[in-house]
Amino acid sequence: YVGLTLGWLDQQEIAYTSQSDLSHFSIKGNQKYTSFETTISGDYSSASFFFCAAAITGSSLTVEDVDKDDPQGDKAVLDVLQKMGCSVKWNSNKSVTIQGPSTSLVGGTFDLNDIPDALPVLAVTACFAEGTTILENIEHTRIKETDRITVMRENLERLGAHIEEQEDALIIHSHNTLRGGTVLGYGDHRIIMWMA
């Protein structure tokens, strides 16, 4: 999200300096934004719910108005799904088709440090993969709207998943035929969206 913001500042020729670790910024005052016309790319965070639904069901899905060159972090969900056995094909720079596998998804180890908002959607998706899936480097998701590591473990266990919680990871073992049940949203929109 910092990268997205800096991209817009660069496009508007707003002068700033930043440290290489992006922890401090200095922005000169009395600068001006100018009006412009552009098309805003679709939101990869929201699209990831549909990408993962196609992956789980072995379906084909085309999403339009997403920019292949957009710096949004959650675009990396497509890379994770590809490693899990999905086919991802860009039809143009603004349209992508995902095809879920005809057999089953394959587990793996995935570093979600740069895509923490994808943790809920990928945790559910991993429940449908063969083998063990490790979603790691996610300790910072404990300080989102809720502790998403604990909440996802608790909710998925309620639905029958075999899942372990570590300080900075979720480990999801293939087992998994999830069943219906009652889950808690904890006031966190991403938890509510994906548990539904």
PDB file of C-alpha atoms in Angstrom:
ATOM      1  CA  TYR A   1       0.000   0.000   0.000  1.00  0.00           C
ATOM      2  CA  VAL A   2       2.934   2.337   0.583  1.00  0.00           C
ATOM      3  CA  GLY A   3       4.167   1.530  -2.915  1.00  0.00           C
ATOM      4  CA  LEU A   4       0.752   2.324  -4.366  1.00  0.00           C
ATOM      5  CA  THR A   5       0.704   5.673  -2.589  1.00  0.00           C
ATOM      6  CA  LEU A   6       4.212   6.579  -3.741  1.00  0.00           C
ATOM      7  CA  GLY A   7       3.240   5.648  -7.296  1.00  0.00           C
ATOM      8  CA  TRP A   8       0.420   8.199  -7.229  1.00  0.00           C
ATOM      9  CA  LEU A   9       2.728  10.840  -5.732  1.00  0.00           C
ATOM     10  CA  ASP A  10       5.250  10.146  -8.505  1.00  0.00           C
ATOM     11  CA  GLN A  11       2.541  10.412 -11.161  1.00  0.00           C
ATOM     12  CA  GLN A  12       1.561  13.788  -9.733  1.00  0.00           C
ATOM     13  CA  GLU A  13       5.223  14.889  -9.539  1.00  0.00           C
ATOM     14  CA  ILE A  14       4.987  15.464  -5.798  1.00  0.00           C
ATOM     15  CA  ALA A  15       8.489  15.827  -4.318  1.00  0.00           C
ATOM     16  CA  TYR A  16       9.311  13.642  -1.311  1.00  0.00           C
ATOM     17  CA  THR A  17      12.187  11.735   0.198  1.00  0.00           C
ATOM     18  CA  SER A  18      12.020   8.445   2.045  1.00  0.00           C
ATOM     19  CA  GLN A  19      14.315   6.079   3.846  1.00  0.00           C
ATOM     20  CA  SER A  20      15.028   2.821   2.042  1.00  0.00           C
ATOM     21  CA  ASP A  21      13.065   0.859   4.670  1.00  0.00           C
ATOM     22  CA  LEU A  22      10.030   3.130   4.053  1.00  0.00           C
ATOM     23  CA  SER A  23       9.789   4.003   7.746  1.00  0.00           C
ATOM     24  CA  HIS A  24      10.130   7.798   7.406  1.00  0.00           C
ATOM     25  CA  PHE A  25       9.003  10.233   4.728  1.00  0.00           C
ATOM     26  CA  SER A  26       9.573  13.930   4.175  1.00  0.00           C
ATOM     27  CA  ILE A  27       7.125  15.726   1.883  1.00  0.00           C
ATOM     28  CA  LYS A  28       7.723  19.343   0.946  1.00  0.00           C
ATOM     29  CA  GLY A  29       4.761  21.632   1.633  1.00  0.00           C
ATOM     30  CA  ASN A  30       2.874  23.937  -0.758  1.00  0.00           C
ATOM     31  CA  GLN A  31       2.843  21.411  -3.595  1.00  0.00           C
ATOM     32  CA  LYS A  32      -0.200  21.015  -5.813  1.00  0.00           C
ATOM     33  CA  TYR A  33      -2.067  18.119  -7.318  1.00  0.00           C
ATOM     34  CA  THR A  34      -3.325  18.589 -10.859  1.00  0.00           C
ATOM     35  CA  SER A  35      -6.518  17.132 -12.252  1.00  0.00           C
ATOM     36  CA  PHE A  36      -6.266  14.207 -14.648  1.00  0.00           C
ATOM     37  CA  GLU A  37      -8.378  11.487 -16.196  1.00  0.00           C
ATOM     38  CA  THR A  38      -7.482   7.822 -15.786  1.00  0.00           C
ATOM     39  CA  THR A  39      -8.995   4.402 -15.282  1.00  0.00           C
ATOM     40  CA  ILE A  40      -8.474   2.931 -11.825  1.00  0.00           C
ATOM     41  CA  SER A  41      -7.590  -0.753 -11.891  1.00  0.00           C
ATOM     42  CA  GLY A  42      -9.872  -3.290 -10.251  1.00  0.00           C
ATOM     43  CA  ASP A  43      -9.089  -4.273  -6.669  1.00  0.00           C
ATOM     44  CA  TYR A  44      -7.010  -7.456  -6.403  1.00  0.00           C
ATOM     45  CA  SER A  45      -7.933  -7.895  -2.728  1.00  0.00           C
ATOM     46  CA  SER A  46     -11.599  -8.221  -3.622  1.00  0.00           C
ATOM     47  CA  ALA A  47     -10.899 -10.217  -6.797  1.00  0.00           C
ATOM     48  CA  SER A  48      -8.907 -12.760  -4.777  1.00  0.00           C
ATOM     49  CA  PHE A  49     -12.155 -14.139  -3.328  1.00  0.00           C
ATOM     50  CA  PHE A  50     -13.330 -14.994  -6.850  1.00  0.00           C
ATOM     51  CA  PHE A  51      -9.914 -16.302  -7.936  1.00  0.00           C
ATOM     52  CA  CYS A  52      -9.880 -18.691  -4.974  1.00  0.00           C
ATOM     53  CA  ALA A  53     -13.490 -19.785  -5.546  1.00  0.00           C
ATOM     54  CA  ALA A  54     -12.500 -20.834  -9.083  1.00  0.00           C
ATOM     55  CA  ALA A  55      -9.444 -22.644  -7.691  1.00  0.00           C
ATOM     56  CA  ILE A  56     -11.473 -24.577  -5.094  1.00  0.00           C
ATOM     57  CA  THR A  57     -14.221 -25.602  -7.525  1.00  0.00           C
ATOM     58  CA  GLY A  58     -11.994 -26.379 -10.523  1.00  0.00           C
ATOM     59  CA  SER A  59     -13.846 -23.710 -12.494  1.00  0.00           C
ATOM     60  CA  SER A  60     -12.757 -21.214 -15.101  1.00  0.00           C
ATOM     61  CA  LEU A  61     -13.187 -17.552 -14.280  1.00  0.00           C
ATOM     62  CA  THR A  62     -12.288 -14.394 -16.195  1.00  0.00           C
ATOM     63  CA  VAL A  63     -11.887 -11.121 -14.326  1.00  0.00           C
ATOM     64  CA  GLU A  64     -11.754  -7.949 -16.369  1.00  0.00           C
ATOM     65  CA  ASP A  65     -10.525  -4.457 -15.536  1.00  0.00           C
ATOM     66  CA  VAL A  66      -7.536  -5.625 -13.513  1.00  0.00           C
ATOM     67  CA  ASP A  67      -4.178  -4.235 -14.568  1.00  0.00           C
ATOM     68  CA  LYS A  68      -1.385  -6.778 -15.060  1.00  0.00           C
ATOM     69  CA  ASP A  69       1.193  -4.052 -14.348  1.00  0.00           C
ATOM     70  CA  ASP A  70      -0.560  -2.663 -11.252  1.00  0.00           C
ATOM     71  CA  PRO A  71       1.703  -2.685  -8.165  1.00  0.00           C
ATOM     72  CA  GLN A  72      -1.093  -3.933  -5.854  1.00  0.00           C
ATOM     73  CA  GLY A  73       0.403  -6.552  -3.548  1.00  0.00           C
ATOM     74  CA  ASP A  74      -2.586  -8.908  -3.582  1.00  0.00           C
ATOM     75  CA  LYS A  75      -1.971  -9.572  -7.275  1.00  0.00           C
ATOM     76  CA  ALA A  76       0.487 -12.159  -5.875  1.00  0.00           C
ATOM     77  CA  VAL A  77      -2.505 -14.355  -4.933  1.00  0.00           C
ATOM     78  CA  LEU A  78      -2.452 -15.414  -8.599  1.00  0.00           C
ATOM     79  CA  ASP A  79       1.163 -16.592  -8.195  1.00  0.00           C
ATOM     80  CA  VAL A  80       0.225 -18.636  -5.114  1.00  0.00           C
ATOM     81  CA  LEU A  81      -2.728 -20.224  -6.913  1.00  0.00           C
ATOM     82  CA  GLN A  82      -0.528 -21.051  -9.893  1.00  0.00           C
ATOM     83  CA  LYS A  83       1.887 -22.863  -7.563  1.00  0.00           C
ATOM     84  CA  MET A  84      -1.111 -24.738  -6.130  1.00  0.00           C
ATOM     85  CA  GLY A  85      -1.951 -26.073  -9.594  1.00  0.00           C
ATOM     86  CA  CYS A  86      -4.169 -23.450 -11.224  1.00  0.00           C
ATOM     87  CA  SER A  87      -3.675 -22.114 -14.722  1.00  0.00           C
ATOM     88  CA  VAL A  88      -3.438 -18.313 -14.928  1.00  0.00           C
ATOM     89  CA  LYS A  89      -3.633 -16.699 -18.359  1.00  0.00           C
ATOM     90  CA  TRP A  90      -3.569 -12.992 -19.119  1.00  0.00           C
ATOM     91  CA  ASN A  91      -5.849 -12.326 -22.085  1.00  0.00           C
ATOM     92  CA  SER A  92      -4.632  -8.745 -22.261  1.00  0.00           C
ATOM     93  CA  ASN A  93      -3.045  -6.391 -19.755  1.00  0.00           C
ATOM     94  CA  LYS A  94      -6.557  -5.792 -18.366  1.00  0.00           C
ATOM     95  CA  SER A  95      -8.129  -9.267 -18.245  1.00  0.00           C
ATOM     96  CA  VAL A  96      -7.049 -12.506 -16.567  1.00  0.00           C
ATOM     97  CA  THR A  97      -8.521 -16.024 -16.661  1.00  0.00           C
ATOM     98  CA  ILE A  98      -7.910 -18.502 -13.874  1.00  0.00           C
ATOM     99  CA  GLN A  99      -8.693 -22.190 -14.286  1.00  0.00           C
ATOM    100  CA  GLY A 100      -8.843 -24.361 -11.189  1.00  0.00           C
ATOM    101  CA  PRO A 101      -7.197 -27.777 -11.489  1.00  0.00           C
ATOM    102  CA  SER A 102      -9.227 -30.733 -12.736  1.00  0.00           C
ATOM    103  CA  THR A 103      -7.924 -32.904  -9.898  1.00  0.00           C
ATOM    104  CA  SER A 104      -7.113 -31.067  -6.681  1.00  0.00           C
ATOM    105  CA  LEU A 105      -5.053 -28.167  -5.485  1.00  0.00           C
ATOM    106  CA  VAL A 106      -1.542 -28.920  -4.220  1.00  0.00           C
ATOM    107  CA  GLY A 107      -0.270 -27.659  -0.883  1.00  0.00           C
ATOM    108  CA  GLY A 108       2.996 -25.810  -0.416  1.00  0.00           C
ATOM    109  CA  THR A 109       4.791 -23.216   1.666  1.00  0.00           C
ATOM    110  CA  PHE A 110       3.872 -19.621   0.909  1.00  0.00           C
ATOM    111  CA  ASP A 111       5.320 -16.422   2.365  1.00  0.00           C
ATOM    112  CA  LEU A 112       2.465 -13.942   2.849  1.00  0.00           C
ATOM    113  CA  ASN A 113       4.549 -11.129   4.355  1.00  0.00           C
ATOM    114  CA  ASP A 114       3.718  -8.796   1.453  1.00  0.00           C
ATOM    115  CA  ILE A 115       0.083  -9.917   1.109  1.00  0.00           C
ATOM    116  CA  PRO A 116      -1.285 -10.155   4.671  1.00  0.00           C
ATOM    117  CA  ASP A 117      -4.863  -9.368   3.628  1.00  0.00           C
ATOM    118  CA  ALA A 118      -4.851 -12.571   1.568  1.00  0.00           C
ATOM    119  CA  LEU A 119      -4.396 -14.749   4.665  1.00  0.00           C
ATOM    120  CA  PRO A 120      -8.116 -15.507   5.218  1.00  0.00           C
ATOM    121  CA  VAL A 121      -8.841 -16.351   1.585  1.00  0.00           C
ATOM    122  CA  LEU A 122      -5.729 -18.503   1.179  1.00  0.00           C
ATOM    123  CA  ALA A 123      -6.301 -20.307   4.500  1.00  0.00           C
ATOM    124  CA  VAL A 124      -9.726 -21.439   3.317  1.00  0.00           C
ATOM    125  CA  THR A 125      -8.353 -22.344  -0.126  1.00  0.00           C
ATOM    126  CA  ALA A 126      -5.584 -24.424   1.483  1.00  0.00           C
ATOM    127  CA  CYS A 127      -8.254 -26.569   3.174  1.00  0.00           C
ATOM    128  CA  PHE A 128      -9.018 -27.980  -0.288  1.00  0.00           C
ATOM    129  CA  ALA A 129      -5.394 -28.765  -1.212  1.00  0.00           C
ATOM    130  CA  GLU A 130      -3.656 -32.137  -1.057  1.00  0.00           C
ATOM    131  CA  GLY A 131      -0.724 -32.297   1.340  1.00  0.00           C
ATOM    132  CA  THR A 132       0.260 -29.697   3.888  1.00  0.00           C
ATOM    133  CA  THR A 133       0.095 -25.974   3.250  1.00  0.00           C
ATOM    134  CA  ILE A 134       2.104 -23.530   5.344  1.00  0.00           C
ATOM    135  CA  LEU A 135       1.144 -19.855   5.228  1.00  0.00           C
ATOM    136  CA  GLU A 136       4.106 -18.187   6.884  1.00  0.00           C
ATOM    137  CA  ASN A 137       5.661 -14.852   7.817  1.00  0.00           C
ATOM    138  CA  ILE A 138       2.262 -13.521   8.889  1.00  0.00           C
ATOM    139  CA  GLU A 139       2.768 -12.459  12.506  1.00  0.00           C
ATOM    140  CA  HIS A 140       1.738  -8.901  11.594  1.00  0.00           C
ATOM    141  CA  THR A 141      -1.780 -10.180  10.771  1.00  0.00           C
ATOM    142  CA  ARG A 142      -2.338 -10.493  14.520  1.00  0.00           C
ATOM    143  CA  ILE A 143      -2.697  -6.695  14.692  1.00  0.00           C
ATOM    144  CA  LYS A 144      -5.235  -6.239  11.905  1.00  0.00           C
ATOM    145  CA  GLU A 145      -8.925  -5.691  12.703  1.00  0.00           C
ATOM    146  CA  THR A 146      -8.575  -8.872  14.743  1.00  0.00           C
ATOM    147  CA  ASP A 147      -5.910 -11.516  15.359  1.00  0.00           C
ATOM    148  CA  ARG A 148      -6.409 -13.164  11.978  1.00  0.00           C
ATOM    149  CA  ILE A 149      -4.147 -16.141  12.683  1.00  0.00           C
ATOM    150  CA  THR A 150      -6.117 -17.239  15.741  1.00  0.00           C
ATOM    151  CA  VAL A 151      -9.493 -16.325  14.272  1.00  0.00           C
ATOM    152  CA  MET A 152      -8.911 -18.279  11.063  1.00  0.00           C
ATOM    153  CA  ARG A 153      -7.692 -21.313  13.013  1.00  0.00           C
ATOM    154  CA  GLU A 154     -10.719 -21.226  15.329  1.00  0.00           C
ATOM    155  CA  ASN A 155     -13.248 -20.728  12.535  1.00  0.00           C
ATOM    156  CA  LEU A 156     -11.781 -23.354  10.220  1.00  0.00           C
ATOM    157  CA  GLU A 157     -11.580 -25.854  13.087  1.00  0.00           C
ATOM    158  CA  ARG A 158     -15.300 -25.264  13.692  1.00  0.00           C
ATOM    159  CA  LEU A 159     -15.892 -26.336  10.081  1.00  0.00           C
ATOM    160  CA  GLY A 160     -13.748 -29.466  10.315  1.00  0.00           C
ATOM    161  CA  ALA A 161     -10.287 -28.357   9.176  1.00  0.00           C
ATOM    162  CA  HIS A 162      -7.122 -29.906  10.558  1.00  0.00           C
ATOM    163  CA  ILE A 163      -5.110 -26.739  11.179  1.00  0.00           C
ATOM    164  CA  GLU A 164      -2.284 -25.628  13.475  1.00  0.00           C
ATOM    165  CA  GLU A 165      -1.429 -22.141  14.669  1.00  0.00           C
ATOM    166  CA  GLN A 166       2.123 -20.935  15.160  1.00  0.00           C
ATOM    167  CA  GLU A 167       3.331 -17.496  16.190  1.00  0.00           C
ATOM    168  CA  ASP A 168       3.866 -16.431  12.579  1.00  0.00           C
ATOM    169  CA  ALA A 169       2.190 -19.174  10.539  1.00  0.00           C
ATOM    170  CA  LEU A 170      -0.838 -21.336   9.889  1.00  0.00           C
ATOM    171  CA  ILE A 171      -0.291 -24.965   8.934  1.00  0.00           C
ATOM    172  CA  ILE A 172      -3.222 -26.556   7.115  1.00  0.00           C
ATOM    173  CA  HIS A 173      -3.190 -30.328   6.672  1.00  0.00           C
ATOM    174  CA  SER A 174      -5.121 -31.978   3.909  1.00  0.00           C
ATOM    175  CA  HIS A 175      -8.018 -33.798   5.397  1.00  0.00           C
ATOM    176  CA  ASN A 176     -10.332 -31.478   4.601  1.00  0.00           C
ATOM    177  CA  THR A 177     -13.890 -31.667   3.634  1.00  0.00           C
ATOM    178  CA  LEU A 178     -15.252 -28.599   5.273  1.00  0.00           C
ATOM    179  CA  ARG A 179     -18.787 -28.777   6.586  1.00  0.00           C
ATOM    180  CA  GLY A 180     -21.301 -26.063   7.330  1.00  0.00           C
ATOM    181  CA  GLY A 181     -21.386 -24.564  10.786  1.00  0.00           C
ATOM    182  CA  THR A 182     -21.474 -21.430  12.860  1.00  0.00           C
ATOM    183  CA  VAL A 183     -18.448 -19.147  12.740  1.00  0.00           C
ATOM    184  CA  LEU A 184     -17.639 -15.762  14.239  1.00  0.00           C
ATOM    185  CA  GLY A 185     -16.709 -12.650  12.283  1.00  0.00           C
ATOM    186  CA  TYR A 186     -15.146 -10.731  15.181  1.00  0.00           C
ATOM    187  CA  GLY A 187     -16.107  -7.486  13.446  1.00  0.00           C
ATOM    188  CA  ASP A 188     -13.504  -8.101  10.715  1.00  0.00           C
ATOM    189  CA  HIS A 189     -14.910  -7.726   7.205  1.00  0.00           C
ATOM    190  CA  ARG A 190     -12.343 -10.033   5.575  1.00  0.00           C
ATOM    191  CA  ILE A 191     -13.094 -12.839   8.022  1.00  0.00           C
ATOM    192  CA  ILE A 192     -16.839 -12.420   7.459  1.00  0.00           C
ATOM    193  CA  MET A 193     -16.474 -12.306   3.660  1.00  0.00           C
ATOM    194  CA  TRP A 194     -14.425 -15.446   3.345  1.00  0.00           C
ATOM    195  CA  MET A 195     -16.109 -17.547   6.021  1.00  0.00           C
ATOM    196  CA  ALA A 196     -19.371 -16.912   4.134  1.00  0.00           C
TER     197      ALA A 196
END
